[in-house]
XYZ file of C-alpha atoms in Angstrom:
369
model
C 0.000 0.000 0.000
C 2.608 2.196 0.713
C 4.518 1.311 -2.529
C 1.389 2.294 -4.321
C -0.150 5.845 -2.290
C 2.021 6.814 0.544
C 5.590 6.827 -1.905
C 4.208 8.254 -4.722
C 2.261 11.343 -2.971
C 5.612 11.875 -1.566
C 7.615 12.242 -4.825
C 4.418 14.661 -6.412
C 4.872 16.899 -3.198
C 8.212 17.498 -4.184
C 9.148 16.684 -8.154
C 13.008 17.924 -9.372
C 13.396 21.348 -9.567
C 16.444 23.647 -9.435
C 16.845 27.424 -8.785
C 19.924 29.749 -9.942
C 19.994 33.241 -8.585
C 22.389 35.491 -9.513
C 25.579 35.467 -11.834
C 29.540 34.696 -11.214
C 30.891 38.203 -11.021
C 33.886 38.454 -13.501
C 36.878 41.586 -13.189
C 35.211 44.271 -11.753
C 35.347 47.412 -14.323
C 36.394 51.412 -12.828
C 33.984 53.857 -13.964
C 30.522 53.224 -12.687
C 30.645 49.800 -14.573
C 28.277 47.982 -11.910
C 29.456 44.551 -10.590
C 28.397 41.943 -13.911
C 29.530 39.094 -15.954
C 31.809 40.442 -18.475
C 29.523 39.623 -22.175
C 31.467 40.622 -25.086
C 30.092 41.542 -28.226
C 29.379 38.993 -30.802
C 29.864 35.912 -28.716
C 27.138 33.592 -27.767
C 27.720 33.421 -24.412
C 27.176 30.963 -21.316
C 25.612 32.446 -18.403
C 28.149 31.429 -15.058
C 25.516 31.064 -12.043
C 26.592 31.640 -8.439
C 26.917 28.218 -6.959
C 26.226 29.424 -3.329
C 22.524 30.710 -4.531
C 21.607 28.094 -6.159
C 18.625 25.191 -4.900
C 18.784 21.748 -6.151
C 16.363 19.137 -5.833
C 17.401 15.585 -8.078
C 19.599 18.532 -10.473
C 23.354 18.666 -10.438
C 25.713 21.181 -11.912
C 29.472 20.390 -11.778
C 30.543 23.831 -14.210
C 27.250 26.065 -12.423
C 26.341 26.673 -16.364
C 24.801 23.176 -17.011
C 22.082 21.645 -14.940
C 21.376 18.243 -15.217
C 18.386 16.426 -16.168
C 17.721 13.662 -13.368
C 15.047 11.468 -14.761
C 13.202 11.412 -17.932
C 9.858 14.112 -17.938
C 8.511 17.456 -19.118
C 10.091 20.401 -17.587
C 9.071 24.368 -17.581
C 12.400 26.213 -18.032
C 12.365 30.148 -17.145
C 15.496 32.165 -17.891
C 15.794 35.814 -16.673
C 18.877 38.043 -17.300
C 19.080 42.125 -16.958
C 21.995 43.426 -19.384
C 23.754 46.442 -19.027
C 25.676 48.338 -21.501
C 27.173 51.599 -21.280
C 27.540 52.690 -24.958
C 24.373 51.964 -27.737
C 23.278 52.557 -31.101
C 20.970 55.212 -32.022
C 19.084 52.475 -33.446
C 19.770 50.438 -30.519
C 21.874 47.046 -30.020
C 20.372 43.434 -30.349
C 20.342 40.937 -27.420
C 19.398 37.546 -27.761
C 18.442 35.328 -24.978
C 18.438 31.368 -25.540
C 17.828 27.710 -23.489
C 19.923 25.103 -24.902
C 19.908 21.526 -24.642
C 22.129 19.149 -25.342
C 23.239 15.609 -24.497
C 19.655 13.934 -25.721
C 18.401 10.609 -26.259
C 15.445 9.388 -28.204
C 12.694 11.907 -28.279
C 14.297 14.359 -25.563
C 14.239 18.477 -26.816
C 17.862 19.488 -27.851
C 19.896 22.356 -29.797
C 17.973 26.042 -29.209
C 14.619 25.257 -27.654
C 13.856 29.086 -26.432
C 15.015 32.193 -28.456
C 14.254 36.100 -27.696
C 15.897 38.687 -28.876
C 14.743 42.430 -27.345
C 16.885 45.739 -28.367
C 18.680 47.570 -25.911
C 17.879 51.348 -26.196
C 19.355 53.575 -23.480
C 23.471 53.979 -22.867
C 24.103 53.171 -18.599
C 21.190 51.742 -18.725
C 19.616 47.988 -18.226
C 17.370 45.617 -20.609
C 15.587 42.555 -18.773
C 15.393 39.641 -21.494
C 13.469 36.615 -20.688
C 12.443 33.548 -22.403
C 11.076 30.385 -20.818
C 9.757 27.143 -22.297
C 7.926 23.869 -21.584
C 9.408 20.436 -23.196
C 9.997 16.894 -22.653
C 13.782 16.020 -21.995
C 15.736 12.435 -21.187
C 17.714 11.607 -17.677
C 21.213 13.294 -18.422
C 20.620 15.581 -20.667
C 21.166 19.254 -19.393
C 20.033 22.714 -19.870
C 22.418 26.008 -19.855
C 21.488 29.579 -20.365
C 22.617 31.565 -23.171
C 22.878 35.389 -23.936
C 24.024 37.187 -27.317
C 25.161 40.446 -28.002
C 25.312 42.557 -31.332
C 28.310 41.982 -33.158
C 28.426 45.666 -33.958
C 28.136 47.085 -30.314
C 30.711 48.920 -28.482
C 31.644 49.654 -24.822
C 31.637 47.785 -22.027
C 28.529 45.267 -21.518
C 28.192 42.646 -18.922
C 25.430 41.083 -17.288
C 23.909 41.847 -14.011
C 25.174 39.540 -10.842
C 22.394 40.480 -8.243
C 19.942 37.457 -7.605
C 17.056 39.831 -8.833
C 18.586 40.773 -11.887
C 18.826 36.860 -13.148
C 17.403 34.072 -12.466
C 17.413 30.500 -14.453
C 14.814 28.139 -13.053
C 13.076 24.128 -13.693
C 10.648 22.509 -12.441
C 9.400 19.007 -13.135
C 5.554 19.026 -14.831
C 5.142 15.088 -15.318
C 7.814 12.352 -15.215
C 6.565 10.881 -18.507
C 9.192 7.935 -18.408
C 7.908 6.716 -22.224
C 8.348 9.527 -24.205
C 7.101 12.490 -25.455
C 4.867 10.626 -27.985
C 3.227 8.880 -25.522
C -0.799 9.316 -25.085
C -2.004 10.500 -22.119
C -4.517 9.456 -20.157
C -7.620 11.417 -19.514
C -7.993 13.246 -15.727
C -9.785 10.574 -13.881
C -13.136 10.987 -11.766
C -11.666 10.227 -8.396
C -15.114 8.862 -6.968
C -15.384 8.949 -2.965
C -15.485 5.603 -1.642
C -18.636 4.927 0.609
C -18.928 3.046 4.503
C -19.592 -0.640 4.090
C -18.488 -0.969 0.488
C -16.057 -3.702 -0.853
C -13.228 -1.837 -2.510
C -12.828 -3.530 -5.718
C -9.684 -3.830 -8.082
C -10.942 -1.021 -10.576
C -11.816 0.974 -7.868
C -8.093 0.802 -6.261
C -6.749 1.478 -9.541
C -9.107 4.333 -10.438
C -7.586 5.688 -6.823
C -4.509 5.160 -6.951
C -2.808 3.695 -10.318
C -5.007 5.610 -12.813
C -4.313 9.129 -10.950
C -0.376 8.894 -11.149
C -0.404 7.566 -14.845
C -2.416 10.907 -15.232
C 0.142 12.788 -13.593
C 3.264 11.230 -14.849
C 1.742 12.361 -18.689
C -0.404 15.559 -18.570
C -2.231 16.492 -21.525
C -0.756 18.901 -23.490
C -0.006 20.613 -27.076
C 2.843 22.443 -28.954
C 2.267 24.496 -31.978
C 4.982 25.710 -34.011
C 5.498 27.869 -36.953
C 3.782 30.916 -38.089
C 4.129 33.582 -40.078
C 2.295 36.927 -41.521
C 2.522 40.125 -43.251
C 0.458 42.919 -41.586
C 0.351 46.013 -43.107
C -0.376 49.599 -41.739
C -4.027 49.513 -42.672
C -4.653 46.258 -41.677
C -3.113 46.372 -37.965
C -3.709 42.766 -36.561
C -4.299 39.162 -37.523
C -4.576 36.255 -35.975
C -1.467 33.784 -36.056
C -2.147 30.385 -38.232
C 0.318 27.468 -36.862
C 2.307 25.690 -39.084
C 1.832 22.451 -37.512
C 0.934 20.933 -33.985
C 1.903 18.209 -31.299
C -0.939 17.104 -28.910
C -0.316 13.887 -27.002
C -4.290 13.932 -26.047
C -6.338 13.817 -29.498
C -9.197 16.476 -27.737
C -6.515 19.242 -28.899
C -7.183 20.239 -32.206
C -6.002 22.951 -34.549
C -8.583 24.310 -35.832
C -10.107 27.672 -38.376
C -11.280 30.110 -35.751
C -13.998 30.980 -37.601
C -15.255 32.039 -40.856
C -12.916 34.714 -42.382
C -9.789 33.818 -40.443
C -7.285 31.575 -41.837
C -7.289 27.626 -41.586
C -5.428 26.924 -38.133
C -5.935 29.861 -36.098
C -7.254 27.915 -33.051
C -6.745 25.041 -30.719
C -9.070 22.995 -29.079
C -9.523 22.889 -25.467
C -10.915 19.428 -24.098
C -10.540 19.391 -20.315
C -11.968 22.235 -18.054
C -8.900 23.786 -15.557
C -6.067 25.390 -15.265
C -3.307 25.645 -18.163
C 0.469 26.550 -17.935
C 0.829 28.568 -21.095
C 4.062 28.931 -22.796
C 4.600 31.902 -25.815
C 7.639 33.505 -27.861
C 6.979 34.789 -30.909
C 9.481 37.206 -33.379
C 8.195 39.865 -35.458
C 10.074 42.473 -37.798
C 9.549 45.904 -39.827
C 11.338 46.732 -42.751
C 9.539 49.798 -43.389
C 7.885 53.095 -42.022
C 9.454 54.617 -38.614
C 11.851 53.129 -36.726
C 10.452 53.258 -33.619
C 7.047 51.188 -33.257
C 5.548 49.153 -30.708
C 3.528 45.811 -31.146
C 1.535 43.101 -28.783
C 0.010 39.757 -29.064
C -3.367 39.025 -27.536
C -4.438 35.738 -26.202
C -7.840 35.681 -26.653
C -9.958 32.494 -24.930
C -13.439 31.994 -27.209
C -16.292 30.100 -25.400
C -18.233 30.164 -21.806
C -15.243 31.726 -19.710
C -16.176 35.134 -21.513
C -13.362 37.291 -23.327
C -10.505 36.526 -21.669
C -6.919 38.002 -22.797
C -3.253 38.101 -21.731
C -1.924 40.730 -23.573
C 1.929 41.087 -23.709
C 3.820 44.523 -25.960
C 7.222 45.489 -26.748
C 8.687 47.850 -28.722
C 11.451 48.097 -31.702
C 13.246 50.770 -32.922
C 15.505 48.859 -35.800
C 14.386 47.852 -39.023
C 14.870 44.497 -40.374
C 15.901 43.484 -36.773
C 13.975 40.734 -35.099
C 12.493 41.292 -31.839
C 10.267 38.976 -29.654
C 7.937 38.465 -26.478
C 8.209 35.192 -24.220
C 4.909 34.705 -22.032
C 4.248 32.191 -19.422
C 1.520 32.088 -17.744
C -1.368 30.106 -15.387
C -5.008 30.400 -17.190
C -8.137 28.580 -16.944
C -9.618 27.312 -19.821
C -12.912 25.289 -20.202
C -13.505 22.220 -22.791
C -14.131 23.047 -25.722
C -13.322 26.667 -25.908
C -10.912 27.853 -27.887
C -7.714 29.572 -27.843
C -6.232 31.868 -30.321
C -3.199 34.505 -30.468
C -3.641 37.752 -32.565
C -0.614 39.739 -33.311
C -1.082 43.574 -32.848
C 1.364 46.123 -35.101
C 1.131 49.959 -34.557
C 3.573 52.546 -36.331
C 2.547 55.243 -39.170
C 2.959 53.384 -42.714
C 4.455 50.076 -40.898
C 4.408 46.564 -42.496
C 4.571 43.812 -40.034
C 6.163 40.559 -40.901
C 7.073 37.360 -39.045
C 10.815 36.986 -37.334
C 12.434 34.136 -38.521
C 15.412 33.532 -35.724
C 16.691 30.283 -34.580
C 15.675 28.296 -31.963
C 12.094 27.940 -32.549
C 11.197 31.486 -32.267
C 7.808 30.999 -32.993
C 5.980 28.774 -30.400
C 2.194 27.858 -28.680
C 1.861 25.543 -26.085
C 0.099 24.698 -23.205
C -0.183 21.835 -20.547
C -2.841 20.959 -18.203
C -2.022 21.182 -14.468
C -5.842 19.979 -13.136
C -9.170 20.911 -12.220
């Protein structure tokens, strides 16, 4: 009995995770350079972490850049760094932020799996990048955090060390020991037992062995691929995914409706709560240089008009830049989910970024009722 409830409550009360706050400081710069890691300019470089602020639960580290993957699963990854530069463009400078894997097996995420890139506009002055993502990685791979800087800038740059300037965090969502392709099974009643009734076999299972297969494979989806071309008049559109991964066949990819474009929205089958994970790139190549845009989640069905609205700004043309979201919402089967990509700028044409890394990603994953 205890092999079957008792152990396994006690693992899903506390699943891997690992915490990194703040950065190795590197040579300390005169000059009102504040303490940082050193980033030179066209390098892709490896965020150092500060092994004495660092939590780790089933991770290990042995360089405090790469943290371990301890058992097979699906893990959210969050990566937060604040760069500071003391000389910029007029334009302003490019910074990229990425999550790498690396070491894979089988079906486990690897290369780039998270890509921003924001544009840092003010000389002395500090840009926050973040990206995060949600995927489904094999025992001994690892994870490292990556940030790159224009080729073209000049000064001194270096990333912030203080714990809440940067932050690179994971947390186990499911174990998922068969793979990422494996189906998952549907959130089960959970039907109170009653005084005086024999417990039978199916009802054990439905208690105790049909929960944790739930948990150890959540339902979930990942969309990739989009692109667009939004001109001045037009303003907005909704995004149409290239393709999608769902290992629960209620998620479907759908038109939103008539007039939209085939694949616009997804499927919701289970009423509750969703982790939702976002980065999309966009570009303008013409009109001013400085022009802001957002995307709009927008939830369609009995939960009303629901949004999470995220906006950034760009002030170089032909120069990605992108938006990572993350974020808890509750959804309700068979609603529908959708992203619409807002442009704003006098004479502005909008187009897709087309960066590395999967740039352009939907996903979400359900965490219960």
């Amino acid at each position: 009995m205890n092999e079957r409830v008792t152990s396994p409550q006690k693992y899903y009360a506390k699943m891997p995770y690992f915490s990194a706050r703040g950065v190795s400081v590197g040579t300390a710069f005169p000059g009102g350079v504040p303490p940082n890691q050193p980033l030179p300019a066209g390098q892709r470089r490896d965020v150092t972490w500060d092994g004495g602020r660092h939590n780790l639960n089933g991770f290990t580290s042995g360089d405090n850049i790469r943290y371990r993957i301890p058992e097979d699963g699906v893990y959210h990854v969050t990566f937060n760094a604040s760069v500071w530069g003391n000389t910029v463009r007029a334009a302003g400078e490019n910074l990229n932020a990425y999550i790498t894997a690396e070491g894979s097996s089988g079906q486990g995420a690897s290369g780039s799996i998270a890509h921003t890139t924001y544009q840092h506009q003010q000389a002395n002055g500090y840009t926050t990048i973040r990206v995060s993502v949600t995927e489904y990685f094999t025992k001994g791979s690892s994870v490292r955090a990556q940030v790159y800087l224009d080729s073209g800038a000049t000064g001194r740059w270096g990333i912030a060390a203080n714990d809440y300037d940067a932050d690179f965090n994971a947390f186990m969502v499911s174990p998922s020991e068969n793979g990422w392709a494996q189906p998952a099974l549907k959130p089960p009643s959970l039907a109170g037992w009653k005084d005086d009734r024999v417990v039978s076999v199916s009802d054990m299972n439905g208690s105790s062995l049909d929960v944790f297969g739930h948990l150890e494979n959540r339902p979930r989806f990942t969309a990739r691929g989009t692109s667009f071309n939004v001109a001045s008049s037009q303003e907005k559109v909704a995004l149409a995914w290239s393709g999608m991964y769902a290992n629960d066949s209620g998620f479907t990819l759908r038109r939103l409706a008539d007039g939209y474009a085939d694949q616009t929205a997804i499927t919701i089958p289970y009423t509750g709560m969703y982790l939702i994970n976002f980065f999309c790139a966009v570009r303008h190549g013409d009109g001013t240089d400085a022009a802001s845009y957002g995307f709009q989640f927008k939830i369609h069905g009995n939960s009303g008009d629901a949004r999470i609205v995220s906006q950034n700004s760009t002030t170089r043309l032909n120069q990605d830049c992108s938006i990572a979201v993350d974020d808890l919402a509750y959804l309700a089967a068979g609603e529908t989910l959708s992203v619409r990509f807002y442009g704003w700028g006098a004479n502005t044409r909008w187009v897709n970024g087309d960066g590395d890394g999967r740039i352009n990603t939907l996903g979400a994953v359900y965490m219960g009722a």
